[in-house]
Coordinates of C-alpha atoms and ligand atoms in Angstrom, one line a residue:
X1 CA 32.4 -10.2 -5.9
X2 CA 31.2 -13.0 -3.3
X3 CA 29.2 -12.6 -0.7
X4 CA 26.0 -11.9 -2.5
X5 CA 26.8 -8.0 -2.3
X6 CA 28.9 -5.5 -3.1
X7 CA 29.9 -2.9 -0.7
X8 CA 29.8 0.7 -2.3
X9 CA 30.8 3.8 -0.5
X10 CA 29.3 7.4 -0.5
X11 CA 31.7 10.4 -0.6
X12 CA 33.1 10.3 2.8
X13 CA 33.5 14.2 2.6
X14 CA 29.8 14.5 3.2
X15 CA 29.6 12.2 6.5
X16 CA 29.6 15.4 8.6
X17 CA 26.3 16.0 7.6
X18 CA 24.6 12.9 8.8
X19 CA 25.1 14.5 12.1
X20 CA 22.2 16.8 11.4
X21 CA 18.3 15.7 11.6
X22 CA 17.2 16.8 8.7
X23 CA 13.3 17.3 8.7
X24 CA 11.7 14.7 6.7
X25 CA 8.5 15.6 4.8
X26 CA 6.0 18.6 4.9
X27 CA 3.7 19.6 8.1
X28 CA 1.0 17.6 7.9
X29 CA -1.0 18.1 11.3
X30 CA -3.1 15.3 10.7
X31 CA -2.3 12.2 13.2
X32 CA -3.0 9.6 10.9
X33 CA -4.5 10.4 6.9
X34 CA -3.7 9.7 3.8
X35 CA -4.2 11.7 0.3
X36 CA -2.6 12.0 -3.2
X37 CA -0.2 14.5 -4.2
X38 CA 2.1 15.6 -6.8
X39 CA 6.0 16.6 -6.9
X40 CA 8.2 18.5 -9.4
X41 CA 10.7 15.9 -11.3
X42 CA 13.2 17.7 -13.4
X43 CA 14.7 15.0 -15.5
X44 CA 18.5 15.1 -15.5
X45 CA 18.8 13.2 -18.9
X46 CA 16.4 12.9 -21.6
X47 CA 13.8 10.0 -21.1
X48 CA 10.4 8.9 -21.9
X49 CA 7.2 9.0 -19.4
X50 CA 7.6 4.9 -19.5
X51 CA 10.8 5.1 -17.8
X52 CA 9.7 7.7 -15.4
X53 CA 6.6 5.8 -14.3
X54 CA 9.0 2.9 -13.5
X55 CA 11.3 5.0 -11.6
X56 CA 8.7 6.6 -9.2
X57 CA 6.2 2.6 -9.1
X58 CA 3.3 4.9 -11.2
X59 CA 0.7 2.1 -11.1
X60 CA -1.1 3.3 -14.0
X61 CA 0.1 5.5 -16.4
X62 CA -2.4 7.2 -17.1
X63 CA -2.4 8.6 -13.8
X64 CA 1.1 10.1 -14.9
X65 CA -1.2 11.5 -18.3
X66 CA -3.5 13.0 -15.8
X67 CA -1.1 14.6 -13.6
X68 CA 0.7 16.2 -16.6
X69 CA -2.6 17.3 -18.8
X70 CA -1.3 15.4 -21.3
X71 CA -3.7 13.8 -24.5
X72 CA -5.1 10.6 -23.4
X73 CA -3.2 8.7 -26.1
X74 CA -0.1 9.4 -25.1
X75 CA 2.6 7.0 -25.1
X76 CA 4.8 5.2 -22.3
X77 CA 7.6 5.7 -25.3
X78 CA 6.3 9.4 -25.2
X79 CA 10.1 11.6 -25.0
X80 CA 11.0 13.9 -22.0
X81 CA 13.7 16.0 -22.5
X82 CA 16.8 16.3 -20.9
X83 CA 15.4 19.4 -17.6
X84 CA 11.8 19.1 -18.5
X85 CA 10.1 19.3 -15.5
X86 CA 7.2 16.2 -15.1
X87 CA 4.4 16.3 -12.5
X88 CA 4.1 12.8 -10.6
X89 CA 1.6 11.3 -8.7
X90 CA 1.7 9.8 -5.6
X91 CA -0.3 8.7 -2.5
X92 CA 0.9 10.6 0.5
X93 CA 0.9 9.3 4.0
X94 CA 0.6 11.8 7.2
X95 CA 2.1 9.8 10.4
X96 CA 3.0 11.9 13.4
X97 CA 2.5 15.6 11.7
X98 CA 4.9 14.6 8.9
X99 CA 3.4 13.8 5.4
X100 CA 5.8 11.3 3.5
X101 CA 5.0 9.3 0.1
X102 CA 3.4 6.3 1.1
X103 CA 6.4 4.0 1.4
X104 CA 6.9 4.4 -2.4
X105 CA 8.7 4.5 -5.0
X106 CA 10.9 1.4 -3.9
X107 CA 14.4 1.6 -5.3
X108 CA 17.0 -1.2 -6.0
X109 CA 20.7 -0.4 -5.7
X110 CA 22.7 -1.5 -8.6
X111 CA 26.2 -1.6 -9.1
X112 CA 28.1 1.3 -8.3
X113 CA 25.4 3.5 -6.7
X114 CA 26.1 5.4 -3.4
X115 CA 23.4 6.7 -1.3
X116 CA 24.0 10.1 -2.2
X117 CA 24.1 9.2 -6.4
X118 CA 20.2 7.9 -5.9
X119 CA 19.5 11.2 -4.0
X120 CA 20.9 13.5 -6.2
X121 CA 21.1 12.2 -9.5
X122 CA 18.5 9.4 -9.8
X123 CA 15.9 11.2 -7.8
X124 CA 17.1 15.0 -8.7
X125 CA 17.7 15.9 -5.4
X126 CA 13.9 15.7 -4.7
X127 CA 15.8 14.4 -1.0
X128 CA 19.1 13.8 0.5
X129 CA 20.7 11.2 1.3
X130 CA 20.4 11.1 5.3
X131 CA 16.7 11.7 4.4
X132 CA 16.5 8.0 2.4
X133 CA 19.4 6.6 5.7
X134 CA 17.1 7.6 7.9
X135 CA 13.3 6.7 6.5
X136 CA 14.8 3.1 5.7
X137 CA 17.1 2.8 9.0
X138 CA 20.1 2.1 6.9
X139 CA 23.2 2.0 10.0
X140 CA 26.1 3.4 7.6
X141 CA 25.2 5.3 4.4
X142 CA 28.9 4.1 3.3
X143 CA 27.6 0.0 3.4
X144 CA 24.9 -0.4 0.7
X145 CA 24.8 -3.7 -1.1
X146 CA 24.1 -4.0 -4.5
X147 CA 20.1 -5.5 -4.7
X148 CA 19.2 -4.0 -1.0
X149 CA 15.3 -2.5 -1.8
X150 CA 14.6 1.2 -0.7
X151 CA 11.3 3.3 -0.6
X152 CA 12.5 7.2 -1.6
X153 CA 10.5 9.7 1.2
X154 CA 9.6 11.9 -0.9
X155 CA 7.4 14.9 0.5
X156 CA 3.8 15.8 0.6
X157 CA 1.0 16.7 3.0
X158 CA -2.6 15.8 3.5
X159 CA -3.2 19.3 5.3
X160 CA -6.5 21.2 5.0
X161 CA -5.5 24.9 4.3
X162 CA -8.8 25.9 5.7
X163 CA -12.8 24.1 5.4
X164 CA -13.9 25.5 2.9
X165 CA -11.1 25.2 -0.1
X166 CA -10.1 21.6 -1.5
X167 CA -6.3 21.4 -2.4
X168 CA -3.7 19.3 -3.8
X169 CA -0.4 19.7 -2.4
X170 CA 2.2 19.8 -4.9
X171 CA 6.1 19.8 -4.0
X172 CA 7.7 22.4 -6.6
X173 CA 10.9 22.8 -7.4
X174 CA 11.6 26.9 -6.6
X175 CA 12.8 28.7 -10.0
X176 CA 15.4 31.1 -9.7
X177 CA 13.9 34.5 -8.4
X178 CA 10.5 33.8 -7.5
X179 CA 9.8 34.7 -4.2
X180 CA 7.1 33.2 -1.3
X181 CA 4.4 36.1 -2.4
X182 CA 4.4 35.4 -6.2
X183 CA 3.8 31.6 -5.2
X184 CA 1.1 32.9 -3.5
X185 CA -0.6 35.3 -5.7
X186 CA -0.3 32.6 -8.3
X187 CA -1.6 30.0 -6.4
X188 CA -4.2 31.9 -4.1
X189 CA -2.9 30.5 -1.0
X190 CA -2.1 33.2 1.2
X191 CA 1.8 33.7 2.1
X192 CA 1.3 32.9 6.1
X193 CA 0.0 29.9 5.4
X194 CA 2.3 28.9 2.2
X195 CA 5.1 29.8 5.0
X196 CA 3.5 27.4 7.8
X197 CA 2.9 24.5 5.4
X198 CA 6.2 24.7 4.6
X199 CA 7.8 25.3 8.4
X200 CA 9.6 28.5 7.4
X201 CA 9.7 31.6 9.2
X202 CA 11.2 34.2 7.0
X203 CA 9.9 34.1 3.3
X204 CA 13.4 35.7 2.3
X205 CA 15.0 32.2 3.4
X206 CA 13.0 30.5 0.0
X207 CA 16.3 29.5 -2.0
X208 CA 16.4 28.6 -6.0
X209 CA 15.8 24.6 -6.2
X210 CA 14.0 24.1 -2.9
X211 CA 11.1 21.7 -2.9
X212 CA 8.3 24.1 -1.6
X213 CA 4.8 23.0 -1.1
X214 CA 2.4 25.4 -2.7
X215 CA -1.0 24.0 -2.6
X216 CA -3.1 23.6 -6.7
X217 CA -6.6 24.6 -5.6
X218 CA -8.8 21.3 -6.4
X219 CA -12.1 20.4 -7.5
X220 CA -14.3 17.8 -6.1
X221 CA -16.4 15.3 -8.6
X222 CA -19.4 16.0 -6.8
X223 CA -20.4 12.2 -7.1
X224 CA -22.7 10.1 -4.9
X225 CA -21.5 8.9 -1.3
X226 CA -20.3 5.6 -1.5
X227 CA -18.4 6.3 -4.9
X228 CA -15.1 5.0 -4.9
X229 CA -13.6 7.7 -5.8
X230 CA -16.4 10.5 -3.8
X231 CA -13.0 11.7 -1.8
X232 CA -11.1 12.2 -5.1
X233 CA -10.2 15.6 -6.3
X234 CA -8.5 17.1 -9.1
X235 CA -6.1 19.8 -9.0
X236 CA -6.4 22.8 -10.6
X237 CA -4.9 22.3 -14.3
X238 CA -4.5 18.4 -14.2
X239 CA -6.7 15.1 -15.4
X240 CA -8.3 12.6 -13.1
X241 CA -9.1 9.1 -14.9
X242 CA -11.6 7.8 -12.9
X243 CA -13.7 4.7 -12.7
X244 CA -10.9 2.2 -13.9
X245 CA -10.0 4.9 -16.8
X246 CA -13.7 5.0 -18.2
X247 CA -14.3 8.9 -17.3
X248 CA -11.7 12.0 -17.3
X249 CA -12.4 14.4 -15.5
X250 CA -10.6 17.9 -15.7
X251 CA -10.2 21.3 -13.2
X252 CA -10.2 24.9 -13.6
X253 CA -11.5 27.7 -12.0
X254 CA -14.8 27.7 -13.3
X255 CA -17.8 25.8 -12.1
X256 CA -17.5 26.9 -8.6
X257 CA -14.4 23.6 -8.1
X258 CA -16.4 21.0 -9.5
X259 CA -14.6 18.7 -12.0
X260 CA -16.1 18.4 -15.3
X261 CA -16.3 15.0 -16.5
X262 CA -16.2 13.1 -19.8
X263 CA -16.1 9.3 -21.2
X264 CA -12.6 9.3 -21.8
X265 CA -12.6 7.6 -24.7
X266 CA -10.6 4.1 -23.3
X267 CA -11.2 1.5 -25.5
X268 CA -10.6 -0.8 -23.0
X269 CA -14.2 -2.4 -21.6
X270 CA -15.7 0.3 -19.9
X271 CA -19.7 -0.6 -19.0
X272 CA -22.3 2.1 -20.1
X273 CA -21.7 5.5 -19.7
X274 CA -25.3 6.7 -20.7
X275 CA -28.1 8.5 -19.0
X276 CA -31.7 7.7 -19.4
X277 CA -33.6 8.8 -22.9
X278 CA -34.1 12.8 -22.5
X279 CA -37.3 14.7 -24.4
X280 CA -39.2 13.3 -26.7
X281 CA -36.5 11.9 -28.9
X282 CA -35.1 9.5 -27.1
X283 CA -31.3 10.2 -27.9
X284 CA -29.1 8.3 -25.4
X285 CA -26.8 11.0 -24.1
X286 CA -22.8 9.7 -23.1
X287 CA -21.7 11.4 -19.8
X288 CA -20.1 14.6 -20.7
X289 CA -23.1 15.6 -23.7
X290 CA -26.1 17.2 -23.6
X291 CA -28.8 17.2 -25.6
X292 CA -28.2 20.5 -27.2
X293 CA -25.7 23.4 -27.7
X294 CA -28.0 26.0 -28.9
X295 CA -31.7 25.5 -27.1
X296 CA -33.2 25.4 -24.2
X297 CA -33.8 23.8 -21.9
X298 CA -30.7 21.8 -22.4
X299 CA -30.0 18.3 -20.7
X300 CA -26.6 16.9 -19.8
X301 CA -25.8 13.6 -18.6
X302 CA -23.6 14.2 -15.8
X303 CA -21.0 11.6 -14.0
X304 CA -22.5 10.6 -10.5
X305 CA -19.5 7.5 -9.3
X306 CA -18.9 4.4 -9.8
X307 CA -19.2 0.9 -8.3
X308 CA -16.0 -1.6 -7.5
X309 CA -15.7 -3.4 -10.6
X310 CA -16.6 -0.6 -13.2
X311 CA -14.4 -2.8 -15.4
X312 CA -15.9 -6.6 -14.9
X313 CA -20.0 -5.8 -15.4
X314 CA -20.0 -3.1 -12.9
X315 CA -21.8 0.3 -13.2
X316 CA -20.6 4.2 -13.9
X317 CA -23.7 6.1 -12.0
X318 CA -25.0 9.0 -14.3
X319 CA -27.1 11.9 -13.7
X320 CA -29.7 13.9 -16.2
X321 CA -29.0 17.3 -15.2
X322 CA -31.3 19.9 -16.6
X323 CA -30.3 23.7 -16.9
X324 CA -33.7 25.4 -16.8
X325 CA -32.2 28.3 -16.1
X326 CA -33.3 29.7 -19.4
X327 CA -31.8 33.1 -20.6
X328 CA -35.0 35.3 -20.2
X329 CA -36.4 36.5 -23.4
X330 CA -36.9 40.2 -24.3
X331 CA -40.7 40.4 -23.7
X332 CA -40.9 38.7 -20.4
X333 CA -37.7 41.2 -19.3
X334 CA -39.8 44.1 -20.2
X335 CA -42.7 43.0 -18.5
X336 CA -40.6 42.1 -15.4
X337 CA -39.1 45.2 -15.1
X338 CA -42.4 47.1 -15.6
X339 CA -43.7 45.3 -12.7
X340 CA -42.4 46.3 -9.7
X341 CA -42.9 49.9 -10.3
X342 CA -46.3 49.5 -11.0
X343 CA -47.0 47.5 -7.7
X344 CA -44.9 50.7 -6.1
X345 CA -47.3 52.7 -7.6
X346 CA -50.6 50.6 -6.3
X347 CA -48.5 50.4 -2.8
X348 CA -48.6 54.3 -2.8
X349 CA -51.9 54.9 -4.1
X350 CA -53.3 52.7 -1.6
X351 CA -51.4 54.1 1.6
X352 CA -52.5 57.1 0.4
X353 CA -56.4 56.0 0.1
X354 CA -56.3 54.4 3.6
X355 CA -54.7 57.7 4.9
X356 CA -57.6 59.6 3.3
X357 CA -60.2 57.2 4.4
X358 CA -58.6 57.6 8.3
X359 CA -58.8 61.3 8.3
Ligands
NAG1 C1 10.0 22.6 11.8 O1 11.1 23.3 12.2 C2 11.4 23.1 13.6 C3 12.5 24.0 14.0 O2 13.3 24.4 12.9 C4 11.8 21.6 13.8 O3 12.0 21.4 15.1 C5 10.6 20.7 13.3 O4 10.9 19.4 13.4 C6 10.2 21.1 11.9 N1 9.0 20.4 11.6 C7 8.8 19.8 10.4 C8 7.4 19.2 10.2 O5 9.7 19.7 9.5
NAG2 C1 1.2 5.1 6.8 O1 2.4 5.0 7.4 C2 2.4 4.4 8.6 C3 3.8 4.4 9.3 O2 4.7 4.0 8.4 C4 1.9 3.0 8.5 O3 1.8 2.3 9.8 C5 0.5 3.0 7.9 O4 0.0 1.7 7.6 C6 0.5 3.8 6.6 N1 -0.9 4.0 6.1 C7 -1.4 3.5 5.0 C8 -2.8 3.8 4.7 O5 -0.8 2.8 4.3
NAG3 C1 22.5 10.7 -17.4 O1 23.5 10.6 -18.4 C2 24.8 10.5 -18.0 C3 25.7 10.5 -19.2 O2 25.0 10.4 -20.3 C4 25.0 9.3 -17.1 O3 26.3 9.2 -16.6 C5 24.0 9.3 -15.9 O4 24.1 8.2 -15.2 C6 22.6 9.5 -16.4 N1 21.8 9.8 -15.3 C7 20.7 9.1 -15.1 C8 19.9 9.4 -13.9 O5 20.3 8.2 -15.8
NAG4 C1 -9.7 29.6 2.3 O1 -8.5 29.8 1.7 C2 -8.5 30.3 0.4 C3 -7.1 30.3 -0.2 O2 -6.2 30.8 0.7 C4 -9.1 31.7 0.4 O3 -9.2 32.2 -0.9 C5 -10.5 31.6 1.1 O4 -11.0 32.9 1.2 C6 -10.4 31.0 2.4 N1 -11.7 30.8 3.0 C7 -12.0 31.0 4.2 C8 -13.4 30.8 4.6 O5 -11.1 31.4 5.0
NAG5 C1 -5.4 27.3 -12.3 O1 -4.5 26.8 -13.3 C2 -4.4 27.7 -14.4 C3 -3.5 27.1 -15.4 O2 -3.9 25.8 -15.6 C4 -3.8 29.0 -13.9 O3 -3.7 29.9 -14.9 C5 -4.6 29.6 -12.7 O4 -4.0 30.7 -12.2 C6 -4.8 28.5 -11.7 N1 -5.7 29.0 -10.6 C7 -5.5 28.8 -9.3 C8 -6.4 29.5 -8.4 O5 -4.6 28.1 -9.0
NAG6 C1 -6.6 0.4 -28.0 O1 -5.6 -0.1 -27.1 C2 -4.5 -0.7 -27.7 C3 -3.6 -1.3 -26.6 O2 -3.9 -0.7 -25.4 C4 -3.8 0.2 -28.6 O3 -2.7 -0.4 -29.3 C5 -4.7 0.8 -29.7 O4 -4.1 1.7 -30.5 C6 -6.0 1.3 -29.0 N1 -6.9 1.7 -30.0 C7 -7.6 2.9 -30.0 C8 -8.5 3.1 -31.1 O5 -7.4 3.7 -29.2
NAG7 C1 -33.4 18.3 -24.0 O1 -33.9 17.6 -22.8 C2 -34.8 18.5 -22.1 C3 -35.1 17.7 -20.8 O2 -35.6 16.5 -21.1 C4 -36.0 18.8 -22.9 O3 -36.9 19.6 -22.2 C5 -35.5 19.5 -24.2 O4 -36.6 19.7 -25.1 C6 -34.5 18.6 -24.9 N1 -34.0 19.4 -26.1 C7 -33.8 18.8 -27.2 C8 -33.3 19.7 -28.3 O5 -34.1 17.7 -27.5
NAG8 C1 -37.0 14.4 -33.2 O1 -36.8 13.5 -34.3 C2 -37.5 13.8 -35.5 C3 -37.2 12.8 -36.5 O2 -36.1 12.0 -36.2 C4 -37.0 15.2 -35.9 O3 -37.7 15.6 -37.1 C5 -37.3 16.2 -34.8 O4 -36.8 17.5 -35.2 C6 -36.6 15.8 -33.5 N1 -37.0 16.7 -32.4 C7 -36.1 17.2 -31.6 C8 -36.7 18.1 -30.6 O5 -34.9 17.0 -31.7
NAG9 C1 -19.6 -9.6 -18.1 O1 -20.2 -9.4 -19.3 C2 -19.8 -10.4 -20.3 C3 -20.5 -10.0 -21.6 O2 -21.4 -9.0 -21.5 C4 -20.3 -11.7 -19.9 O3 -19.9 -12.7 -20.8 C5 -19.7 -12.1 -18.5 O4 -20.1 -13.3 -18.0 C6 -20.0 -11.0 -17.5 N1 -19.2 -11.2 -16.3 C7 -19.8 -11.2 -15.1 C8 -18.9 -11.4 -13.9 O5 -21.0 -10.9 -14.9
NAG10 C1 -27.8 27.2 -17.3 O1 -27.7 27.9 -18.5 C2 -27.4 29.3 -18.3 C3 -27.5 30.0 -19.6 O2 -26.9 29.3 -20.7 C4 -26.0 29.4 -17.7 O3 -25.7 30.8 -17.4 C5 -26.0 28.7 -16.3 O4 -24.8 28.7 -15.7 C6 -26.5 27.2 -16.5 N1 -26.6 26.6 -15.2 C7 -26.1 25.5 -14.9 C8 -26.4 24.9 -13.5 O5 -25.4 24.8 -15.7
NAG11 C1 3.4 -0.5 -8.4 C2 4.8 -0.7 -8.8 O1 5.3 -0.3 -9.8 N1 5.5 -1.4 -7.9 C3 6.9 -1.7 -8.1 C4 7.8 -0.6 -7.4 O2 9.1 -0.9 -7.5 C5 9.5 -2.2 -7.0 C6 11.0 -2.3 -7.0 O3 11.5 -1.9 -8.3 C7 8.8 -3.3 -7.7 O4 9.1 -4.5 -7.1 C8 7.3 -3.0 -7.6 O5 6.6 -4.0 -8.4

């Protein structure tokens, strides 16, 4: 058709509905922040992770690998099947209490699409359409051309639940019959504040496919300030490549929420990852090693940051940690647990001297 565009139309039967101001985001109190965070995808057709990263503008894939726990060398060709749910990454952007994606992913319209097909069919639902009208200012949701270039508003939050625990937010799609207090015993976010995140009232209201924010607890990397990446954390259960994809570093609940890290075994041009000579042989030890599994004391070279161009002659920072926090051997327990009730006998014997001397 001329013109350079073809009209399409969205179901007119849904044009009631535009009516409504839908609330756009998560609450994200914060006037002006930005973060990363992740959101459910369930894949309406089988796929691979290649084509997913395209769909959602995944810089690096490997960030997608990260997100998902998934081997290092796993493929963009990689299969997803047809419901599988895939974690992605994205940068979130808090403006004016609301947290949105960060003007990403952009979409083009092709031939045939109507506003409402890219909301719920392309994107899953993961918005409406008036959410997309509105966050791009789009007039009529009927008069799309074929070529116009959207950004999806997908949402996320930046939001502190309080100062002392680190979290990711993560937009999940609600299975059928869970309920607002099993997302939070599972996530250890209290219910209240699951409830305010997500600007609900009554946790009886959560319905089967809502995106509901529930918080992944997060480690910090525990680098060195002015790191790059010293404000990155790592959700609970995912992988963070780090320093241009030189170091992965995972989460779980041990090790008080700090990230254990690791060369990740790139073979693109990553500069050394080794900490100084440790003991008297001088063994170079890779970030992520130590010394020894069995004796002690034990060294490990520990991940510290890394410098802008980690990839062109920069520098990964390490650390030689040293545990000497030896397990205490059996003689030295004895002798430690013989001594304080001898120095509360001396104690006694002495009061009871002085006493006698006094009198
Ligand atoms: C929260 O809900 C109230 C009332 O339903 C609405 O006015 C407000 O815009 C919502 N806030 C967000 C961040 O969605
Ligand atoms: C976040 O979004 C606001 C409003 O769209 C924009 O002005 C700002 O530049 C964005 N922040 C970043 C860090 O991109
Ligand atoms: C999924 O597959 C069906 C038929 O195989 C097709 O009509 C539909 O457009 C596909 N959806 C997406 C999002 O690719
Ligand atoms: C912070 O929130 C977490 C998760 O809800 C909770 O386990 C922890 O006790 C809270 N800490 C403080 C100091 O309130
Ligand atoms: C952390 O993730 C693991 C699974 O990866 C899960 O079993 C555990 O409950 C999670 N812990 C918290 C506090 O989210
Ligand atoms: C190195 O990377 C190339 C391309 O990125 C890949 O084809 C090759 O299998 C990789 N080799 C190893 C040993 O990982
Ligand atoms: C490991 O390194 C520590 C600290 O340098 C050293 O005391 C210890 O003897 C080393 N252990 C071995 C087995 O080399
Ligand atoms: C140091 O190296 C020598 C020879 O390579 C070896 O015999 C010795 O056991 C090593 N010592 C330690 C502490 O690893
Ligand atoms: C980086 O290192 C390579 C080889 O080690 C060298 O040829 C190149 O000149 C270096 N580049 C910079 C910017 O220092
Ligand atoms: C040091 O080693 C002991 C015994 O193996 C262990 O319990 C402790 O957690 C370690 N401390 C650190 C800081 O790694
Ligand atoms: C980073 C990235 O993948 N950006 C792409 C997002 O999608 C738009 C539209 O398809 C592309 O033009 C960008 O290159």
């Amino acid at each position: 058709m001329g013109g350079g565009g073809v009209v399409v139309a969205v179901a007119t039967f849904a044009i009631w509905f535009l009516g409504s101001s839908e609330a756009l985001g998560f609450k994200c109190s914060s006037e002006s922040a930005t973060c990363q965070a992740l959101i459910d995808y369930k894949s309406p057709n089988a796929t691979s992770y290649g084509a997913i990263q395209t769909l959602f503008n995944i810089t690096n894939f490997i960030d997608l690998v990260g997100a998902n726990a998934r081997p290092r060398t796993t493929l963009p060709t990689a299969s997803v099947d047809k419901d599988q749910i895939v974690r992605i990454p994205f940068p979130c952007n808090c403006t004016n209490s609301i947290g949105l994606s960060n003007h990403l992913p952009r979409y083009i319209v092709k031939d045939g699409d109507t506003l409402s097909h890219i909301a719920q069919d392309v994107f899953s639902g993961l918005v409406t359409y008036p959410q997309i009208q509105q966050a791009n200012n789009i007039p009529d949701a009927n008069k799309i051309l074929v070529g116009q270039d959207f950004w999806i508003p997908l949402p996320c939050s930046c939001e502190q639940v309080n100062s002392t625990t680190k979290v990711v937010h993560y937009g999940r799609i609600v299975a059928a019959g869970s309920s607002v207090q099993q997302l939070a015993q599972q996530s250890g976010i209290a219910q209240d504040i699951l409830l305010d995140l997500n600007n609900m009232t009554d946790p009886n209201a959560l319905l089967a496919g809502q995106i509901f924010d529930v918080p992944l607890r997060a480690c910090s990397l525990g680098v060195r300030s002015g790191s790059l990446d010293s404000s990155s954390l790592v959700a609970n259960g995912t992988d963070l490549y780090t320093a241009n994809g030189c170091v992965k570093c995972s989460c779980d609940s041990s090790n008080d929420w700090t990230a254990q890290c690791e060369a990740s075994g790139s073979n693109s041009t990553c500069p050394s990852m080794q900490c100084q000579s440790s003991g008297s042989n001088s063994t170079q030890l890779t970030i992520g090693s130590s010394n020894t599994t069995s004796s002690c004391p034990r060294a490990t070279c520990v991940y510290d940051g890394y410098s802008a161009t980690a990839n062109a002659n920069g520098t990964i920072f390490t650390n030689l940690v040293t545990n000497s926090t030896c397990p205490a051997s059996g003689a030295s327990r004895i002798s430690f647990h013989g001594s304080p009730s001898n120095l509360v006998l001396i104690v006694i014997h002495l009061v009871l001297l002085s006493l006698y001397l006094c009198f």
